[in-house]
Amino acid sequence: MAAAGAEAAAAAEEEEKRLPEGDPESGGDSEDEGDSDSSGDGEDEEKENEAEIQRLEEQLSINAFDYNCHLDLIKLLRQEGELVKLRRARQKMSELFPLTEEIWLDWLKDEIKMASESSEREKVYELFERAVKDYICPEIWLEYAQYSIGGIGQEGGIEKVRSIFERALTAVGLHVTKGTALWEAYREFENAILETAQPAPGSVPSPEQQQMLCSQLEKIHTLFRRQLGIPLLDMEASYAEYEEWSEHPIPETIIKNYKKALQQLEKCKPYEEALLGAETPKLAEYQAYIDFEMKAGDPARIQLIYERALAENCLVPDLWARYNQYLDRQLKVKELVLSAHDRAVRNCPWTVGLWIRYLLAMERHRVDHGVISEMFEKALNAGFIQATDYVEIWQAYLDYLRRRVDFTQDSSKELEELRAAFARAVEYLKQEVEERFSESGDPSCTIMQNWARVEARLCNNMQKARELWDNIMTKGNAKYANMWLEYYNLERAHGDTQHCRKALHRAVQCTSDYPEHVCEVLLTLERIEGTLEDWDAAVQKTENRLARVNEQRAKAAEKEAALAKQEEEKAEQRKQARAEKKASKKAKKTRIGDKRKAEDDDDEWGQEEEEEQPSKRHKGDGDGILEEDMEVETGLFGRSGPEKPDRPASQKEKASTSRKDIPKVFHDSSKDHVTVFVSNLSYSMAEPEVKLKELFESCGEVVEIRPVFSNKGTFRGYCYVEFKEEKSALQALGLDRKVVEGRPMFVSPCVDKNKNPDFKVFRYSTTLEKHKLFISGLPFSCTKEELEDVCKAHGNVKDIRLVTNRAGKPKGLAYVEYENEAQASQAVLKMDGLTVKEHVIKVAISNPPLRKPPERPEAGRASQFAVPRQLYGARGKGRTQLSMMPRALQRQSNPVAKAENGMVQNSPATSSKPSEEPTKMSNADFAKMLLKK
């Protein structure tokens, strides 16, 4: 047997010596040729790589949890051949993160090339042991077993190889798709041992050799039989190989087990095919597979399918939580359970629930107190994303410390440690957490409440409990009835009546949310235990307090009613003002219409279109000159300004014809359910009906597209799209924000704002979304594809939205939606502060601030900002309109007060009365006034 091992070792060493010669990375003659062919470009590239390596090392010294930075550094160091630095970089990364299969295989192959002595081989073995603990990976186990074959020449080498193979089969031998490779490698190894144990041709084997041959044959038979009892792919080929190899018929029990495994394989195939055809992350497919195996109830298969799912979804906290819960409740194997918990917190350190479960598992399996305390300190440095997470982890640790204390003793080391931890927790939330999140995460002081309960109930130290509650009330909790009642219940159970009465009297005075409840509790206490004087004092205090409360509530109700009435009056005034304004405009247009030429009579367009359209013509209308249709102002002495040249008659006729040819757009509100409103379109869009019909036909049959035009025939940038079916209109809403001719097109439901004034369309959530990121500080030139390349390295990106203005120009903001909360949290940790095109971006979980309602102007200041439009004529004051009246004549009879913002405000004497009509003066009157000056 020793001779067989020596021959196998010699063959393995010879094979190992041949490997480096063909390896392009091992050096040799090719390296010398490469050096001889190197040029200045190669040296420049080497210098650039060295500078980049230095930059990456500095960045990691600032943020050691930058996953991508670790990957880039390892890649560059491996490229440059910096073996010492490469080993150190890999070591640092493996301490912070579980490494993927690819990283481990690269590291192992590099170490195998450099390992020549037995001491170095031991280091490689240690590295393999670390690798197989991160994830269940068949490829790493196969590499481990094959590498161990090279050491069979050493003492106990064959048994060590078999031990590794057996561990590999235990870990991944049940893997339906990849387990066969391990079984075959194990059999090949045993067959090689069998070949070396065969006697020389023509010789007669000794009894010892014959016994060894029989033992080796039995090992191979056992491997075949074990494999055929497990549902694996290509089982038929393994069965045929066994039939051919075995000299005796296969036993009936083996055939029965084989058929049973085949039936099991048929049940597993749909799930394996679903995994094969699904796209990453395959969570739904894996969950269905897990549910199937849970019903079957085989612990080994359940563990394997969980490990397979986690290898592809290592950043999903919920999956880790379910796996750890299964291990805690079902298997309860210490090494297995703690290993899974450790991997969970290393993969998802931002999830507080995983840390809490880990601490509980360590306590459950009686791990040393020092190790648990060290793990808690790691949890505090994990970088949770919410302030409440720190409260939860502190509470879990304090619960653990409390369970260690023997409260039958008056004083103990454990009790002092618990009190010190409570004090540290309160200080930590006040300093560290509040500084980072602008809140402690514990507004109701639950940790201090628990501390007070421990002191009162377990330590019989009511004085300390009262001090703690006094501190709790000074932190803004004195106005809440439930806080006072919690303290009262504690005093009732462990204190005395005097302090109970004192607490309730303070509660009656301070409570603002439910004072009636506190008053009732006080009266109940005095009814049962109080004297007549106590009862009288309680009744008087509660009556006075409730009277003040009712008075305050009545005032608040009156104020609210007054505000509501004021709003109604303002609405009525606005309605009346609009009616008067409309009537005055109609009368003025009637007067002006008598003076105009007949060709300008186009009242068929209606009053509303006149109001909404500005008097300026758009560029490109008519002769392209920007002009204002306003009456010519009269000069100081009656001279008129230079007359504008008349437009050519052909253009007038063309404009008039274009106005008359376009029908007025009417909208039937009964068809709102099959109609969408489209806006923010380009004014210069040619033939909007044709353009939009091509766009919206993909959603369903379009009945009509009604674009809205101005009086002059130009497109106003919005239209109505009517469909035949309602489902087509709903599908069309998906085209919202689609870029059309360089602008984001807005598509919204068609709703009558007069009937639904509060209706607003905003398709995006305005609440906290833990799976979505908000990114600011992006360069305006950053595209959606470039941002996706940055974000997809941290998870599966479902959607990216670049925020733009109405013209489609970027604002440097974006929302990125990930598959789940875990990926988004990981992306925040790794992307916040990242530099993109020389811009440092800020990344946070999407949580838009609440929009403040518009402030209502005070009644007395309402006229301050409301400038009557009539002061500037019918069309308002144009920018090019000049005032031809001398300043001396512009003085008002009443002085005006200048407002804070520089706006003119009427004096009290004139604000309440309508402005008087100025006296009409002739040109001669104006001249006389000037001569008097």
PDB file of N, CA, C and O in Angstrom, residues 878-927:
ATOM      1  N   GLY A 878     -46.817  95.908 -21.240  1.00  0.00           N
ATOM      2  CA  GLY A 878     -45.821  95.260 -22.089  1.00  0.00           C
ATOM      3  C   GLY A 878     -44.432  95.709 -21.718  1.00  0.00           C
ATOM      4  O   GLY A 878     -44.210  96.793 -21.188  1.00  0.00           O
ATOM      5  N   ARG A 879     -43.448  94.859 -22.081  1.00  0.00           N
ATOM      6  CA  ARG A 879     -42.073  95.213 -21.719  1.00  0.00           C
ATOM      7  C   ARG A 879     -41.579  96.411 -22.516  1.00  0.00           C
ATOM      8  O   ARG A 879     -40.733  97.153 -22.055  1.00  0.00           O
ATOM      9  N   THR A 880     -42.088  96.571 -23.741  1.00  0.00           N
ATOM     10  CA  THR A 880     -41.584  97.651 -24.603  1.00  0.00           C
ATOM     11  C   THR A 880     -42.404  98.924 -24.484  1.00  0.00           C
ATOM     12  O   THR A 880     -42.165  99.883 -25.183  1.00  0.00           O
ATOM     13  N   GLN A 881     -43.403  98.889 -23.594  1.00  0.00           N
ATOM     14  CA  GLN A 881     -44.277 100.056 -23.464  1.00  0.00           C
ATOM     15  C   GLN A 881     -43.608 101.106 -22.585  1.00  0.00           C
ATOM     16  O   GLN A 881     -43.194 100.801 -21.468  1.00  0.00           O
ATOM     17  N   LEU A 882     -43.510 102.332 -23.076  1.00  0.00           N
ATOM     18  CA  LEU A 882     -42.865 103.416 -22.344  1.00  0.00           C
ATOM     19  C   LEU A 882     -43.914 104.381 -21.822  1.00  0.00           C
ATOM     20  O   LEU A 882     -44.929 104.641 -22.469  1.00  0.00           O
ATOM     21  N   SER A 883     -43.656 104.904 -20.650  1.00  0.00           N
ATOM     22  CA  SER A 883     -44.553 105.899 -20.080  1.00  0.00           C
ATOM     23  C   SER A 883     -44.140 107.270 -20.579  1.00  0.00           C
ATOM     24  O   SER A 883     -43.005 107.693 -20.381  1.00  0.00           O
ATOM     25  N   MET A 884     -45.079 107.976 -21.217  1.00  0.00           N
ATOM     26  CA  MET A 884     -44.791 109.295 -21.776  1.00  0.00           C
ATOM     27  C   MET A 884     -45.238 110.421 -20.846  1.00  0.00           C
ATOM     28  O   MET A 884     -45.181 111.581 -21.212  1.00  0.00           O
ATOM     29  N   MET A 885     -45.676 110.113 -19.634  1.00  0.00           N
ATOM     30  CA  MET A 885     -46.140 111.138 -18.695  1.00  0.00           C
ATOM     31  C   MET A 885     -44.984 111.601 -17.826  1.00  0.00           C
ATOM     32  O   MET A 885     -44.229 110.782 -17.325  1.00  0.00           O
ATOM     33  N   PRO A 886     -44.787 112.904 -17.633  1.00  0.00           N
ATOM     34  CA  PRO A 886     -43.705 113.405 -16.762  1.00  0.00           C
ATOM     35  C   PRO A 886     -43.878 112.899 -15.347  1.00  0.00           C
ATOM     36  O   PRO A 886     -44.968 112.625 -14.889  1.00  0.00           O
ATOM     37  N   ARG A 887     -42.709 112.752 -14.641  1.00  0.00           N
ATOM     38  CA  ARG A 887     -42.744 112.238 -13.274  1.00  0.00           C
ATOM     39  C   ARG A 887     -43.562 113.127 -12.351  1.00  0.00           C
ATOM     40  O   ARG A 887     -44.165 112.668 -11.381  1.00  0.00           O
ATOM     41  N   ALA A 888     -43.533 114.459 -12.608  1.00  0.00           N
ATOM     42  CA  ALA A 888     -44.260 115.376 -11.730  1.00  0.00           C
ATOM     43  C   ALA A 888     -45.750 115.079 -11.727  1.00  0.00           C
ATOM     44  O   ALA A 888     -46.438 115.293 -10.732  1.00  0.00           O
ATOM     45  N   LEU A 889     -46.249 114.588 -12.876  1.00  0.00           N
ATOM     46  CA  LEU A 889     -47.671 114.305 -12.955  1.00  0.00           C
ATOM     47  C   LEU A 889     -48.004 112.928 -12.429  1.00  0.00           C
ATOM     48  O   LEU A 889     -49.160 112.561 -12.319  1.00  0.00           O
ATOM     49  N   GLN A 890     -46.962 112.117 -12.133  1.00  0.00           N
ATOM     50  CA  GLN A 890     -47.212 110.772 -11.632  1.00  0.00           C
ATOM     51  C   GLN A 890     -47.336 110.721 -10.120  1.00  0.00           C
ATOM     52  O   GLN A 890     -47.610 109.685  -9.550  1.00  0.00           O
ATOM     53  N   ARG A 891     -47.126 111.866  -9.427  1.00  0.00           N
ATOM     54  CA  ARG A 891     -47.220 111.879  -7.974  1.00  0.00           C
ATOM     55  C   ARG A 891     -48.647 111.611  -7.532  1.00  0.00           C
ATOM     56  O   ARG A 891     -49.598 112.142  -8.104  1.00  0.00           O
ATOM     57  N   GLN A 892     -48.787 110.833  -6.482  1.00  0.00           N
ATOM     58  CA  GLN A 892     -50.111 110.538  -5.960  1.00  0.00           C
ATOM     59  C   GLN A 892     -50.440 111.508  -4.846  1.00  0.00           C
ATOM     60  O   GLN A 892     -49.561 112.010  -4.141  1.00  0.00           O
ATOM     61  N   SER A 893     -51.733 111.743  -4.698  1.00  0.00           N
ATOM     62  CA  SER A 893     -52.162 112.662  -3.637  1.00  0.00           C
ATOM     63  C   SER A 893     -51.903 112.089  -2.261  1.00  0.00           C
ATOM     64  O   SER A 893     -51.639 112.811  -1.323  1.00  0.00           O
ATOM     65  N   ASN A 894     -51.988 110.764  -2.114  1.00  0.00           N
ATOM     66  CA  ASN A 894     -51.753 110.128  -0.817  1.00  0.00           C
ATOM     67  C   ASN A 894     -50.385 109.483  -0.816  1.00  0.00           C
ATOM     68  O   ASN A 894     -49.992 108.836  -1.784  1.00  0.00           O
ATOM     69  N   PRO A 895     -49.621 109.603   0.259  1.00  0.00           N
ATOM     70  CA  PRO A 895     -48.298 108.961   0.308  1.00  0.00           C
ATOM     71  C   PRO A 895     -48.461 107.449   0.326  1.00  0.00           C
ATOM     72  O   PRO A 895     -49.440 106.922   0.825  1.00  0.00           O
ATOM     73  N   VAL A 896     -47.481 106.777  -0.202  1.00  0.00           N
ATOM     74  CA  VAL A 896     -47.502 105.313  -0.223  1.00  0.00           C
ATOM     75  C   VAL A 896     -46.397 104.791   0.653  1.00  0.00           C
ATOM     76  O   VAL A 896     -45.364 105.426   0.821  1.00  0.00           O
ATOM     77  N   ALA A 897     -46.654 103.647   1.210  1.00  0.00           N
ATOM     78  CA  ALA A 897     -45.656 103.001   2.081  1.00  0.00           C
ATOM     79  C   ALA A 897     -44.933 101.944   1.297  1.00  0.00           C
ATOM     80  O   ALA A 897     -45.538 101.163   0.575  1.00  0.00           O
ATOM     81  N   LYS A 898     -43.646 101.902   1.441  1.00  0.00           N
ATOM     82  CA  LYS A 898     -42.846 100.888   0.748  1.00  0.00           C
ATOM     83  C   LYS A 898     -42.801  99.620   1.590  1.00  0.00           C
ATOM     84  O   LYS A 898     -42.463  99.639   2.761  1.00  0.00           O
ATOM     85  N   ALA A 899     -43.185  98.533   0.970  1.00  0.00           N
ATOM     86  CA  ALA A 899     -43.189  97.259   1.684  1.00  0.00           C
ATOM     87  C   ALA A 899     -41.776  96.750   1.857  1.00  0.00           C
ATOM     88  O   ALA A 899     -40.824  97.271   1.302  1.00  0.00           O
ATOM     89  N   GLU A 900     -41.662  95.699   2.635  1.00  0.00           N
ATOM     90  CA  GLU A 900     -40.334  95.155   2.928  1.00  0.00           C
ATOM     91  C   GLU A 900     -39.637  94.666   1.683  1.00  0.00           C
ATOM     92  O   GLU A 900     -38.434  94.761   1.542  1.00  0.00           O
ATOM     93  N   ASN A 901     -40.403  94.088   0.755  1.00  0.00           N
ATOM     94  CA  ASN A 901     -39.801  93.521  -0.444  1.00  0.00           C
ATOM     95  C   ASN A 901     -39.725  94.529  -1.581  1.00  0.00           C
ATOM     96  O   ASN A 901     -39.516  94.158  -2.737  1.00  0.00           O
ATOM     97  N   GLY A 902     -39.946  95.784  -1.269  1.00  0.00           N
ATOM     98  CA  GLY A 902     -39.807  96.787  -2.303  1.00  0.00           C
ATOM     99  C   GLY A 902     -41.055  96.994  -3.123  1.00  0.00           C
ATOM    100  O   GLY A 902     -41.008  97.665  -4.144  1.00  0.00           O
ATOM    101  N   MET A 903     -42.201  96.427  -2.734  1.00  0.00           N
ATOM    102  CA  MET A 903     -43.435  96.560  -3.491  1.00  0.00           C
ATOM    103  C   MET A 903     -44.293  97.645  -2.862  1.00  0.00           C
ATOM    104  O   MET A 903     -44.292  97.862  -1.650  1.00  0.00           O
ATOM    105  N   VAL A 904     -45.049  98.304  -3.668  1.00  0.00           N
ATOM    106  CA  VAL A 904     -45.866  99.425  -3.194  1.00  0.00           C
ATOM    107  C   VAL A 904     -47.119  98.892  -2.542  1.00  0.00           C
ATOM    108  O   VAL A 904     -47.769  97.988  -3.066  1.00  0.00           O
ATOM    109  N   GLN A 905     -47.416  99.434  -1.406  1.00  0.00           N
ATOM    110  CA  GLN A 905     -48.616  99.019  -0.657  1.00  0.00           C
ATOM    111  C   GLN A 905     -49.480 100.238  -0.406  1.00  0.00           C
ATOM    112  O   GLN A 905     -48.989 101.295  -0.014  1.00  0.00           O
ATOM    113  N   ASN A 906     -50.769 100.097  -0.647  1.00  0.00           N
ATOM    114  CA  ASN A 906     -51.681 101.218  -0.450  1.00  0.00           C
ATOM    115  C   ASN A 906     -51.797 101.562   1.025  1.00  0.00           C
ATOM    116  O   ASN A 906     -51.702 100.711   1.887  1.00  0.00           O
ATOM    117  N   SER A 907     -52.007 102.828   1.298  1.00  0.00           N
ATOM    118  CA  SER A 907     -52.194 103.259   2.681  1.00  0.00           C
ATOM    119  C   SER A 907     -53.569 102.833   3.140  1.00  0.00           C
ATOM    120  O   SER A 907     -54.463 102.564   2.354  1.00  0.00           O
ATOM    121  N   PRO A 908     -53.774 102.794   4.446  1.00  0.00           N
ATOM    122  CA  PRO A 908     -55.082 102.372   4.968  1.00  0.00           C
ATOM    123  C   PRO A 908     -56.223 103.236   4.475  1.00  0.00           C
ATOM    124  O   PRO A 908     -57.337 102.767   4.329  1.00  0.00           O
ATOM    125  N   ALA A 909     -55.907 104.499   4.212  1.00  0.00           N
ATOM    126  CA  ALA A 909     -56.990 105.390   3.783  1.00  0.00           C
ATOM    127  C   ALA A 909     -57.494 105.043   2.416  1.00  0.00           C
ATOM    128  O   ALA A 909     -58.643 105.276   2.078  1.00  0.00           O
ATOM    129  N   THR A 910     -56.644 104.537   1.583  1.00  0.00           N
ATOM    130  CA  THR A 910     -57.043 104.274   0.198  1.00  0.00           C
ATOM    131  C   THR A 910     -57.277 102.823  -0.085  1.00  0.00           C
ATOM    132  O   THR A 910     -57.821 102.484  -1.121  1.00  0.00           O
ATOM    133  N   SER A 911     -56.806 101.934   0.790  1.00  0.00           N
ATOM    134  CA  SER A 911     -56.910 100.511   0.504  1.00  0.00           C
ATOM    135  C   SER A 911     -58.344 100.027   0.524  1.00  0.00           C
ATOM    136  O   SER A 911     -58.695  99.092  -0.176  1.00  0.00           O
ATOM    137  N   SER A 912     -59.173 100.656   1.330  1.00  0.00           N
ATOM    138  CA  SER A 912     -60.545 100.177   1.463  1.00  0.00           C
ATOM    139  C   SER A 912     -61.485 100.794   0.445  1.00  0.00           C
ATOM    140  O   SER A 912     -62.585 100.333   0.246  1.00  0.00           O
ATOM    141  N   LYS A 913     -61.063 101.904  -0.238  1.00  0.00           N
ATOM    142  CA  LYS A 913     -61.934 102.584  -1.196  1.00  0.00           C
ATOM    143  C   LYS A 913     -61.420 102.337  -2.599  1.00  0.00           C
ATOM    144  O   LYS A 913     -60.235 102.270  -2.841  1.00  0.00           O
ATOM    145  N   PRO A 914     -62.336 102.250  -3.545  1.00  0.00           N
ATOM    146  CA  PRO A 914     -61.876 102.093  -4.928  1.00  0.00           C
ATOM    147  C   PRO A 914     -61.191 103.355  -5.407  1.00  0.00           C
ATOM    148  O   PRO A 914     -61.545 104.473  -5.034  1.00  0.00           O
ATOM    149  N   SER A 915     -60.200 103.184  -6.269  1.00  0.00           N
ATOM    150  CA  SER A 915     -59.441 104.340  -6.773  1.00  0.00           C
ATOM    151  C   SER A 915     -60.339 105.213  -7.634  1.00  0.00           C
ATOM    152  O   SER A 915     -61.119 104.736  -8.461  1.00  0.00           O
ATOM    153  N   GLU A 916     -60.221 106.533  -7.432  1.00  0.00           N
ATOM    154  CA  GLU A 916     -61.058 107.473  -8.165  1.00  0.00           C
ATOM    155  C   GLU A 916     -60.565 107.634  -9.590  1.00  0.00           C
ATOM    156  O   GLU A 916     -59.387 107.495  -9.873  1.00  0.00           O
ATOM    157  N   GLU A 917     -61.481 107.922 -10.492  1.00  0.00           N
ATOM    158  CA  GLU A 917     -61.115 108.136 -11.893  1.00  0.00           C
ATOM    159  C   GLU A 917     -60.337 109.443 -12.017  1.00  0.00           C
ATOM    160  O   GLU A 917     -60.753 110.478 -11.508  1.00  0.00           O
ATOM    161  N   PRO A 918     -59.160 109.494 -12.665  1.00  0.00           N
ATOM    162  CA  PRO A 918     -58.432 110.750 -12.820  1.00  0.00           C
ATOM    163  C   PRO A 918     -59.203 111.719 -13.721  1.00  0.00           C
ATOM    164  O   PRO A 918     -59.879 111.290 -14.668  1.00  0.00           O
ATOM    165  N   THR A 919     -59.078 113.023 -13.419  1.00  0.00           N
ATOM    166  CA  THR A 919     -59.760 114.054 -14.209  1.00  0.00           C
ATOM    167  C   THR A 919     -59.167 114.121 -15.598  1.00  0.00           C
ATOM    168  O   THR A 919     -57.946 114.155 -15.771  1.00  0.00           O
ATOM    169  N   LYS A 920     -60.037 114.103 -16.631  1.00  0.00           N
ATOM    170  CA  LYS A 920     -59.551 114.164 -18.007  1.00  0.00           C
ATOM    171  C   LYS A 920     -59.017 115.551 -18.290  1.00  0.00           C
ATOM    172  O   LYS A 920     -59.646 116.562 -17.981  1.00  0.00           O
ATOM    173  N   MET A 921     -57.796 115.589 -18.881  1.00  0.00           N
ATOM    174  CA  MET A 921     -57.155 116.875 -19.184  1.00  0.00           C
ATOM    175  C   MET A 921     -56.803 116.911 -20.661  1.00  0.00           C
ATOM    176  O   MET A 921     -56.415 115.907 -21.251  1.00  0.00           O
ATOM    177  N   SER A 922     -56.897 118.135 -21.211  1.00  0.00           N
ATOM    178  CA  SER A 922     -56.549 118.311 -22.621  1.00  0.00           C
ATOM    179  C   SER A 922     -55.067 118.575 -22.748  1.00  0.00           C
ATOM    180  O   SER A 922     -54.348 118.749 -21.754  1.00  0.00           O
ATOM    181  N   ASN A 923     -54.585 118.642 -24.001  1.00  0.00           N
ATOM    182  CA  ASN A 923     -53.162 118.928 -24.221  1.00  0.00           C
ATOM    183  C   ASN A 923     -52.788 120.308 -23.709  1.00  0.00           C
ATOM    184  O   ASN A 923     -51.689 120.535 -23.202  1.00  0.00           O
ATOM    185  N   ALA A 924     -53.727 121.268 -23.850  1.00  0.00           N
ATOM    186  CA  ALA A 924     -53.442 122.626 -23.365  1.00  0.00           C
ATOM    187  C   ALA A 924     -53.286 122.638 -21.853  1.00  0.00           C
ATOM    188  O   ALA A 924     -52.433 123.350 -21.305  1.00  0.00           O
ATOM    189  N   ASP A 925     -54.101 121.857 -21.142  1.00  0.00           N
ATOM    190  CA  ASP A 925     -53.972 121.786 -19.683  1.00  0.00           C
ATOM    191  C   ASP A 925     -52.615 121.237 -19.279  1.00  0.00           C
ATOM    192  O   ASP A 925     -51.987 121.714 -18.335  1.00  0.00           O
ATOM    193  N   PHE A 926     -52.145 120.211 -19.998  1.00  0.00           N
ATOM    194  CA  PHE A 926     -50.810 119.671 -19.715  1.00  0.00           C
ATOM    195  C   PHE A 926     -49.733 120.732 -19.917  1.00  0.00           C
ATOM    196  O   PHE A 926     -48.792 120.864 -19.125  1.00  0.00           O
ATOM    197  N   ALA A 927     -49.844 121.528 -21.003  1.00  0.00           N
ATOM    198  CA  ALA A 927     -48.831 122.547 -21.297  1.00  0.00           C
ATOM    199  C   ALA A 927     -48.802 123.615 -20.208  1.00  0.00           C
ATOM    200  O   ALA A 927     -47.739 124.067 -19.776  1.00  0.00           O
TER     201      ALA A 927
END
